[in-house]
């Protein structure tokens, strides 16, 4: 059976060039990067090179880059670090479309006295800047807003948020996990103080990420122990993974414009084919300021989970934003945030393209999808009732 992977926002494969670069660091250059002998020094050299590559990609200095276990860990460090430095108290501003790594962490901290203002996004999934600025208080200790959304791909006005934060002297953190390789980033121009990334979202290995922490911003240590990562994140240095992250981010910004337009052309083709061939389909999120590989649809009166599972039977991997909790389908909080009703917010399907997807793959997906949506609607009394007497639905 043909297999098509359209879930690159969940994770990507590791590119062969990345894997090749990593392999010697498993069993040839295997010294501990903290050891002073030549085996250790060789590993340390590779780690430093990777740190330089990460820094270069986002306009940072190498000593402002810390390697972590991934996006979730970097997000936790940024938020919990700032809260700790402020004695466990203070006010934080965020958006209503953050990843769970941010919003669940904030919910936890709210239980211990931290106050949180959650700013709405508009129908395109873009944060309302005037509301964000109005929410600033004397005791605001952090603004954390993601760079690009994982479900609808909306890209936030990060430079403007950075400017607001700087004008009020508030540290600004952005979760850029979905943005690396898709958005040009300059932490200086954008006034970013902290930035989270994760290699497995841009064709690097899983279990490794990084945090950019601007020089002079003090958030304390993440994990105590040895002196690795300048004492901020103790644990034996994961040399092969770090080398992989370095190579992956270097590739992510090589031929950037060319790759971005190629993938967005394919994504636009997919959207065109689906909207032309399936009635009562809604594209979620705006088309401006959107990740080039992201498409998100709601098929009226069809549950997203059912479409996803039926596509899986045809070898096609997509995802839904809705969570299937104890047998009932919960609507996507992101689709609700952009104003979709409960029905459409429960029928979201996210398709995220990767560099390997071909037009032929997309034609296969559209062909299967047309049939699946038609079948599911045939079984939906609600759809039949709503569209009684209509042809070709
Ligand atoms: N933030 C965003 C926006 C994400 O999409 C993800 C992963 O889906 C994460 C954070 C978590 O990253 P990781 O899987 O590296 O912990």
GROMACS .gro file of C-alpha atoms and ligand atoms in nm:
model
  409
    1UNK     CA    1   0.000   0.000   0.000
    2UNK     CA    2   0.115   0.353  -0.075
    3UNK     CA    3   0.207   0.546   0.241
    4UNK     CA    4   0.196   0.925   0.267
    5UNK     CA    5   0.318   1.112   0.573
    6UNK     CA    6   0.151   1.451   0.616
    7UNK     CA    7   0.224   1.499   0.985
    8UNK     CA    8   0.556   1.683   0.983
    9UNK     CA    9   0.440   1.921   1.257
   10UNK     CA   10   0.423   1.619   1.490
   11UNK     CA   11   0.773   1.512   1.396
   12UNK     CA   12   0.999   1.478   1.094
   13UNK     CA   13   1.230   1.200   0.981
   14UNK     CA   14   1.598   1.259   1.044
   15UNK     CA   15   1.762   1.360   0.716
   16UNK     CA   16   2.029   1.115   0.592
   17UNK     CA   17   2.290   1.397   0.588
   18UNK     CA   18   2.209   1.466   0.953
   19UNK     CA   19   2.231   1.101   1.053
   20UNK     CA   20   2.559   1.063   0.865
   21UNK     CA   21   2.707   1.356   1.054
   22UNK     CA   22   2.592   1.207   1.387
   23UNK     CA   23   2.712   0.848   1.340
   24UNK     CA   24   3.086   0.888   1.418
   25UNK     CA   25   2.994   1.042   1.754
   26UNK     CA   26   2.840   0.716   1.874
   27UNK     CA   27   3.139   0.488   1.840
   28UNK     CA   28   3.438   0.673   1.699
   29UNK     CA   29   3.445   1.012   1.872
   30UNK     CA   30   3.276   0.886   2.186
   31UNK     CA   31   3.464   1.076   2.457
   32UNK     CA   32   3.278   1.268   2.723
   33UNK     CA   33   3.279   1.631   2.607
   34UNK     CA   34   3.370   1.737   2.962
   35UNK     CA   35   3.685   1.521   2.974
   36UNK     CA   36   4.014   1.699   2.935
   37UNK     CA   37   4.189   1.427   2.733
   38UNK     CA   38   4.196   1.422   2.354
   39UNK     CA   39   3.887   1.195   2.330
   40UNK     CA   40   3.689   1.448   2.530
   41UNK     CA   41   3.834   1.747   2.351
   42UNK     CA   42   3.735   1.605   2.012
   43UNK     CA   43   3.376   1.569   2.131
   44UNK     CA   44   3.380   1.916   2.286
   45UNK     CA   45   3.496   2.061   1.956
   46UNK     CA   46   3.198   1.908   1.775
   47UNK     CA   47   2.960   2.041   2.041
   48UNK     CA   48   3.106   2.389   2.009
   49UNK     CA   49   3.068   2.380   1.632
   50UNK     CA   50   2.703   2.281   1.671
   51UNK     CA   51   2.651   2.563   1.920
   52UNK     CA   52   2.796   2.808   1.667
   53UNK     CA   53   2.562   2.679   1.396
   54UNK     CA   54   2.256   2.720   1.620
   55UNK     CA   55   2.364   3.070   1.723
   56UNK     CA   56   2.428   3.174   1.361
   57UNK     CA   57   2.085   3.054   1.247
   58UNK     CA   58   1.904   3.287   1.488
   59UNK     CA   59   2.146   3.580   1.514
   60UNK     CA   60   2.266   3.491   1.865
   61UNK     CA   61   2.610   3.453   2.023
   62UNK     CA   62   2.728   3.094   2.080
   63UNK     CA   63   2.747   3.136   2.458
   64UNK     CA   64   2.379   3.231   2.461
   65UNK     CA   65   2.282   2.882   2.336
   66UNK     CA   66   2.213   2.600   2.586
   67UNK     CA   67   2.136   2.245   2.476
   68UNK     CA   68   1.832   2.085   2.640
   69UNK     CA   69   1.621   1.771   2.601
   70UNK     CA   70   1.376   1.939   2.360
   71UNK     CA   71   1.107   2.201   2.321
   72UNK     CA   72   0.908   2.109   2.630
   73UNK     CA   73   1.215   2.129   2.850
   74UNK     CA   74   1.322   2.467   2.709
   75UNK     CA   75   0.970   2.606   2.755
   76UNK     CA   76   0.959   2.484   3.115
   77UNK     CA   77   1.301   2.629   3.189
   78UNK     CA   78   1.213   2.973   3.052
   79UNK     CA   79   0.888   3.002   3.246
   80UNK     CA   80   0.984   2.830   3.570
   81UNK     CA   81   1.323   3.002   3.570
   82UNK     CA   82   1.169   3.348   3.553
   83UNK     CA   83   0.909   3.262   3.818
   84UNK     CA   84   1.175   3.125   4.052
   85UNK     CA   85   1.389   3.436   4.012
   86UNK     CA   86   1.084   3.639   4.113
   87UNK     CA   87   1.029   3.445   4.433
   88UNK     CA   88   0.754   3.223   4.292
   89UNK     CA   89   0.519   3.515   4.231
   90UNK     CA   90   0.428   3.758   3.957
   91UNK     CA   91   0.212   3.807   3.650
   92UNK     CA   92   0.267   3.639   3.312
   93UNK     CA   93   0.111   3.724   2.975
   94UNK     CA   94   0.056   3.457   2.712
   95UNK     CA   95  -0.176   3.375   2.419
   96UNK     CA   96  -0.474   3.140   2.403
   97UNK     CA   97  -0.316   2.919   2.135
   98UNK     CA   98   0.002   2.803   2.308
   99UNK     CA   99   0.127   2.446   2.307
  100UNK     CA  100   0.063   2.239   2.621
  101UNK     CA  101   0.431   2.275   2.711
  102UNK     CA  102   0.342   2.637   2.787
  103UNK     CA  103  -0.021   2.638   2.893
  104UNK     CA  104  -0.010   2.335   3.122
  105UNK     CA  105   0.307   2.474   3.284
  106UNK     CA  106   0.130   2.805   3.344
  107UNK     CA  107  -0.177   2.627   3.486
  108UNK     CA  108   0.051   2.448   3.731
  109UNK     CA  109   0.212   2.774   3.838
  110UNK     CA  110  -0.127   2.942   3.879
  111UNK     CA  111  -0.200   2.690   4.155
  112UNK     CA  112   0.094   2.829   4.349
  113UNK     CA  113   0.009   3.196   4.317
  114UNK     CA  114   0.135   3.307   3.977
  115UNK     CA  115  -0.121   3.516   3.788
  116UNK     CA  116  -0.168   3.467   3.415
  117UNK     CA  117  -0.338   3.684   3.151
  118UNK     CA  118  -0.433   3.491   2.839
  119UNK     CA  119  -0.465   3.711   2.530
  120UNK     CA  120  -0.703   3.613   2.250
  121UNK     CA  121  -0.612   3.569   1.886
  122UNK     CA  122  -0.823   3.692   1.593
  123UNK     CA  123  -0.997   3.472   1.333
  124UNK     CA  124  -0.663   3.424   1.155
  125UNK     CA  125  -0.494   3.302   1.471
  126UNK     CA  126  -0.290   3.620   1.524
  127UNK     CA  127  -0.258   3.766   1.873
  128UNK     CA  128  -0.435   4.095   1.947
  129UNK     CA  129  -0.141   4.326   2.016
  130UNK     CA  130  -0.346   4.608   2.170
  131UNK     CA  131  -0.491   4.363   2.424
  132UNK     CA  132  -0.147   4.229   2.499
  133UNK     CA  133  -0.014   4.576   2.572
  134UNK     CA  134  -0.319   4.663   2.783
  135UNK     CA  135  -0.263   4.350   2.995
  136UNK     CA  136   0.082   4.464   3.109
  137UNK     CA  137   0.101   4.535   3.484
  138UNK     CA  138   0.360   4.663   3.729
  139UNK     CA  139   0.422   4.305   3.841
  140UNK     CA  140   0.439   4.147   3.493
  141UNK     CA  141   0.750   3.927   3.499
  142UNK     CA  142   0.724   3.756   3.159
  143UNK     CA  143   0.557   3.765   2.819
  144UNK     CA  144   0.555   3.426   2.647
  145UNK     CA  145   0.401   3.398   2.301
  146UNK     CA  146   0.475   3.125   2.048
  147UNK     CA  147   0.635   3.217   1.716
  148UNK     CA  148   0.419   2.986   1.506
  149UNK     CA  149   0.121   2.775   1.598
  150UNK     CA  150   0.143   2.397   1.569
  151UNK     CA  151  -0.215   2.343   1.454
  152UNK     CA  152  -0.306   2.624   1.215
  153UNK     CA  153   0.046   2.752   1.143
  154UNK     CA  154  -0.025   3.117   1.223
  155UNK     CA  155   0.296   3.319   1.256
  156UNK     CA  156   0.285   3.580   1.531
  157UNK     CA  157   0.414   3.939   1.504
  158UNK     CA  158   0.714   3.850   1.717
  159UNK     CA  159   0.919   4.164   1.646
  160UNK     CA  160   0.626   4.381   1.756
  161UNK     CA  161   0.575   4.179   2.075
  162UNK     CA  162   0.950   4.201   2.140
  163UNK     CA  163   0.937   4.577   2.103
  164UNK     CA  164   0.645   4.606   2.346
  165UNK     CA  165   0.824   4.383   2.598
  166UNK     CA  166   1.147   4.581   2.564
  167UNK     CA  167   0.968   4.915   2.607
  168UNK     CA  168   0.822   4.788   2.935
  169UNK     CA  169   1.142   4.614   3.043
  170UNK     CA  170   0.975   4.271   3.058
  171UNK     CA  171   1.158   3.952   2.953
  172UNK     CA  172   1.012   3.801   2.636
  173UNK     CA  173   1.014   3.428   2.565
  174UNK     CA  174   0.900   3.268   2.240
  175UNK     CA  175   0.835   2.902   2.170
  176UNK     CA  176   0.985   2.875   1.820
  177UNK     CA  177   0.955   2.496   1.801
  178UNK     CA  178   0.739   2.507   1.486
  179UNK     CA  179   0.913   2.807   1.334
  180UNK     CA  180   1.273   2.691   1.286
  181UNK     CA  181   1.344   2.642   0.917
  182UNK     CA  182   1.018   2.811   0.818
  183UNK     CA  183   1.063   3.163   0.957
  184UNK     CA  184   1.370   3.386   0.939
  185UNK     CA  185   1.474   3.460   1.295
  186UNK     CA  186   1.695   3.732   1.438
  187UNK     CA  187   1.681   3.746   1.816
  188UNK     CA  188   1.841   4.092   1.816
  189UNK     CA  189   1.605   4.255   1.565
  190UNK     CA  190   1.306   4.078   1.720
  191UNK     CA  191   1.404   4.167   2.079
  192UNK     CA  192   1.371   3.807   2.194
  193UNK     CA  193   1.522   3.725   2.534
  194UNK     CA  194   1.452   3.352   2.538
  195UNK     CA  195   1.369   3.112   2.255
  196UNK     CA  196   1.287   2.739   2.256
  197UNK     CA  197   1.358   2.497   1.973
  198UNK     CA  198   1.349   2.122   1.914
  199UNK     CA  199   1.553   1.933   1.653
  200UNK     CA  200   1.292   1.670   1.564
  201UNK     CA  201   1.069   1.935   1.408
  202UNK     CA  202   1.330   2.030   1.147
  203UNK     CA  203   1.469   1.696   1.028
  204UNK     CA  204   1.699   1.646   1.325
  205UNK     CA  205   1.697   1.376   1.594
  206UNK     CA  206   1.441   1.342   1.873
  207UNK     CA  207   1.527   1.418   2.235
  208UNK     CA  208   1.744   1.723   2.177
  209UNK     CA  209   1.658   2.089   2.176
  210UNK     CA  210   1.808   2.423   2.260
  211UNK     CA  211   1.731   2.735   2.448
  212UNK     CA  212   1.853   3.078   2.352
  213UNK     CA  213   1.902   3.284   2.667
  214UNK     CA  214   2.009   3.643   2.611
  215UNK     CA  215   2.325   3.740   2.793
  216UNK     CA  216   2.228   3.927   3.109
  217UNK     CA  217   1.886   3.763   3.149
  218UNK     CA  218   1.911   3.559   3.466
  219UNK     CA  219   1.675   3.265   3.501
  220UNK     CA  220   1.884   3.038   3.719
  221UNK     CA  221   1.975   2.676   3.659
  222UNK     CA  222   1.750   2.421   3.494
  223UNK     CA  223   1.909   2.104   3.631
  224UNK     CA  224   2.171   2.102   3.903
  225UNK     CA  225   2.468   1.871   3.903
  226UNK     CA  226   2.782   1.896   3.693
  227UNK     CA  227   2.920   2.193   3.508
  228UNK     CA  228   2.781   2.105   3.165
  229UNK     CA  229   2.615   2.387   2.967
  230UNK     CA  230   2.800   2.636   3.187
  231UNK     CA  231   2.643   2.482   3.494
  232UNK     CA  232   2.290   2.569   3.383
  233UNK     CA  233   2.177   2.228   3.260
  234UNK     CA  234   2.377   1.949   3.416
  235UNK     CA  235   2.397   1.601   3.259
  236UNK     CA  236   2.651   1.432   3.035
  237UNK     CA  237   2.659   1.613   2.702
  238UNK     CA  238   2.457   1.431   2.434
  239UNK     CA  239   2.725   1.477   2.168
  240UNK     CA  240   2.568   1.280   1.877
  241UNK     CA  241   2.229   1.447   1.925
  242UNK     CA  242   2.384   1.792   1.952
  243UNK     CA  243   2.585   1.733   1.634
  244UNK     CA  244   2.259   1.630   1.467
  245UNK     CA  245   2.081   1.944   1.586
  246UNK     CA  246   2.365   2.159   1.454
  247UNK     CA  247   2.360   1.995   1.111
  248UNK     CA  248   1.979   2.005   1.093
  249UNK     CA  249   1.956   2.377   1.168
  250UNK     CA  250   2.232   2.452   0.918
  251UNK     CA  251   2.040   2.263   0.648
  252UNK     CA  252   1.711   2.423   0.755
  253UNK     CA  253   1.842   2.765   0.654
  254UNK     CA  254   2.027   2.650   0.339
  255UNK     CA  255   1.834   2.740   0.019
  256UNK     CA  256   1.570   2.870   0.257
  257UNK     CA  257   1.365   3.084   0.015
  258UNK     CA  258   1.366   2.818  -0.254
  259UNK     CA  259   1.247   2.545  -0.016
  260UNK     CA  260   0.989   2.773   0.142
  261UNK     CA  261   0.827   2.859  -0.189
  262UNK     CA  262   0.837   2.500  -0.313
  263UNK     CA  263   0.660   2.366  -0.007
  264UNK     CA  264   0.404   2.645   0.004
  265UNK     CA  265   0.323   2.584  -0.365
  266UNK     CA  266   0.253   2.220  -0.283
  267UNK     CA  267   0.048   2.317   0.021
  268UNK     CA  268  -0.155   2.564  -0.188
  269UNK     CA  269  -0.214   2.292  -0.449
  270UNK     CA  270  -0.345   2.060  -0.176
  271UNK     CA  271  -0.580   2.328  -0.041
  272UNK     CA  272  -0.706   2.408  -0.392
  273UNK     CA  273  -0.773   2.043  -0.476
  274UNK     CA  274  -0.954   1.978  -0.149
  275UNK     CA  275  -1.169   2.291  -0.153
  276UNK     CA  276  -1.258   2.239  -0.520
  277UNK     CA  277  -1.355   1.876  -0.480
  278UNK     CA  278  -1.519   1.853  -0.140
  279UNK     CA  279  -1.825   2.063  -0.054
  280UNK     CA  280  -1.869   2.232   0.283
  281UNK     CA  281  -1.504   2.236   0.374
  282UNK     CA  282  -1.355   2.522   0.574
  283UNK     CA  283  -0.987   2.618   0.572
  284UNK     CA  284  -0.887   2.706   0.928
  285UNK     CA  285  -0.658   3.003   0.987
  286UNK     CA  286  -0.553   3.285   0.757
  287UNK     CA  287  -0.336   3.233   0.449
  288UNK     CA  288  -0.112   3.532   0.525
  289UNK     CA  289   0.150   3.486   0.796
  290UNK     CA  290   0.116   3.110   0.793
  291UNK     CA  291   0.376   2.833   0.805
  292UNK     CA  292   0.442   2.729   0.443
  293UNK     CA  293   0.375   2.359   0.503
  294UNK     CA  294   0.057   2.388   0.710
  295UNK     CA  295  -0.301   2.322   0.596
  296UNK     CA  296  -0.592   2.275   0.833
  297UNK     CA  297  -0.947   2.186   0.729
  298UNK     CA  298  -1.284   2.132   0.893
  299UNK     CA  299  -1.529   1.911   0.705
  300UNK     CA  300  -1.877   2.009   0.812
  301UNK     CA  301  -2.061   1.741   1.014
  302UNK     CA  302  -1.772   1.497   1.000
  303UNK     CA  303  -1.560   1.425   1.306
  304UNK     CA  304  -1.188   1.484   1.258
  305UNK     CA  305  -1.100   1.161   1.440
  306UNK     CA  306  -1.306   0.955   1.196
  307UNK     CA  307  -1.138   1.114   0.893
  308UNK     CA  308  -0.794   1.065   1.048
  309UNK     CA  309  -0.856   0.698   1.126
  310UNK     CA  310  -1.000   0.627   0.781
  311UNK     CA  311  -0.705   0.800   0.613
  312UNK     CA  312  -0.474   0.587   0.828
  313UNK     CA  313  -0.634   0.276   0.680
  314UNK     CA  314  -0.526   0.408   0.339
  315UNK     CA  315  -0.167   0.460   0.459
  316UNK     CA  316  -0.204   0.837   0.504
  317UNK     CA  317  -0.087   1.007   0.825
  318UNK     CA  318  -0.254   1.335   0.928
  319UNK     CA  319  -0.355   1.465   1.267
  320UNK     CA  320  -0.649   1.623   1.444
  321UNK     CA  321  -0.635   1.903   1.694
  322UNK     CA  322  -0.909   1.748   1.896
  323UNK     CA  323  -0.827   1.519   2.183
  324UNK     CA  324  -1.016   1.196   2.220
  325UNK     CA  325  -1.072   1.184   2.594
  326UNK     CA  326  -1.249   0.883   2.745
  327UNK     CA  327  -1.440   0.802   2.430
  328UNK     CA  328  -1.576   1.148   2.365
  329UNK     CA  329  -1.418   1.382   2.114
  330UNK     CA  330  -1.313   1.714   2.261
  331UNK     CA  331  -1.306   2.011   2.027
  332UNK     CA  332  -0.973   2.172   1.937
  333UNK     CA  333  -0.899   2.467   2.165
  334UNK     CA  334  -0.711   2.635   1.880
  335UNK     CA  335  -1.007   2.614   1.640
  336UNK     CA  336  -1.236   2.743   1.915
  337UNK     CA  337  -0.988   3.028   1.972
  338UNK     CA  338  -1.022   3.143   1.609
  339UNK     CA  339  -1.400   3.141   1.642
  340UNK     CA  340  -1.505   2.807   1.494
  341UNK     CA  341  -1.822   2.662   1.647
  342UNK     CA  342  -1.812   2.336   1.843
  343UNK     CA  343  -1.907   2.136   1.535
  344UNK     CA  344  -1.631   2.268   1.310
  345UNK     CA  345  -1.381   2.275   1.597
  346UNK     CA  346  -1.440   1.899   1.639
  347UNK     CA  347  -1.383   1.828   1.274
  348UNK     CA  348  -1.036   1.975   1.225
  349UNK     CA  349  -0.777   1.788   1.021
  350UNK     CA  350  -0.419   1.913   1.009
  351UNK     CA  351  -0.199   1.824   0.713
  352UNK     CA  352   0.164   1.931   0.740
  353UNK     CA  353   0.387   1.871   0.440
  354UNK     CA  354   0.752   1.776   0.434
  355UNK     CA  355   1.029   1.815   0.181
  356UNK     CA  356   0.980   1.459   0.053
  357UNK     CA  357   0.609   1.489  -0.028
  358UNK     CA  358   0.538   1.487  -0.402
  359UNK     CA  359   0.241   1.618  -0.601
  360UNK     CA  360   0.158   1.254  -0.666
  361UNK     CA  361   0.133   1.197  -0.289
  362UNK     CA  362  -0.106   1.489  -0.262
  363UNK     CA  363  -0.325   1.361  -0.547
  364UNK     CA  364  -0.347   1.025  -0.368
  365UNK     CA  365  -0.453   1.198  -0.044
  366UNK     CA  366  -0.720   1.404  -0.220
  367UNK     CA  367  -0.857   1.100  -0.403
  368UNK     CA  368  -0.896   0.904  -0.078
  369UNK     CA  369  -1.026   1.201   0.117
  370UNK     CA  370  -1.307   1.275  -0.128
  371UNK     CA  371  -1.441   0.922  -0.082
  372UNK     CA  372  -1.394   0.915   0.296
  373UNK     CA  373  -1.575   1.244   0.357
  374UNK     CA  374  -1.857   1.137   0.126
  375UNK     CA  375  -1.893   0.801   0.309
  376UNK     CA  376  -1.890   0.959   0.654
  377UNK     CA  377  -2.145   1.219   0.553
  378UNK     CA  378  -2.365   0.947   0.410
  379UNK     CA  379  -2.379   0.808   0.765
  380UNK     CA  380  -2.440   1.147   0.926
  381UNK     CA  381  -2.810   1.224   0.990
  382UNK     CA  382  -2.713   1.583   1.071
  383UNK     CA  383  -2.543   1.636   0.736
  384UNK     CA  384  -2.833   1.477   0.547
  385UNK     CA  385  -3.084   1.691   0.733
  386UNK     CA  386  -2.887   2.013   0.674
  387UNK     CA  387  -2.838   1.948   0.303
  388UNK     CA  388  -3.166   1.773   0.213
  389UNK     CA  389  -3.233   1.777  -0.159
  390UNK     CA  390  -2.891   1.908  -0.260
  391UNK     CA  391  -2.707   1.737  -0.543
  392UNK     CA  392  -2.347   1.614  -0.535
  393UNK     CA  393  -2.287   1.628  -0.162
  394LIG     N1  394   0.601   2.371   2.137
  394LIG     C1  395   0.539   2.351   2.020
  394LIG     C2  396   0.476   2.466   1.949
  394LIG     C3  397   0.531   2.222   1.966
  394LIG     O1  398   0.467   2.203   1.851
  394LIG     C4  399   0.590   2.115   2.037
  394LIG     C5  400   0.579   1.977   1.987
  394LIG     O2  401   0.479   1.937   1.932
  394LIG     C6  402   0.656   2.141   2.157
  394LIG     C7  403   0.661   2.271   2.205
  394LIG     C8  404   0.723   2.034   2.235
  394LIG     O3  405   0.849   2.001   2.181
  394LIG     P1  406   0.923   1.864   2.218
  394LIG     O4  407   0.851   1.756   2.148
  394LIG     O5  408   1.062   1.879   2.166
  394LIG     O6  409   0.922   1.852   2.365
   0.00000   0.00000   0.00000
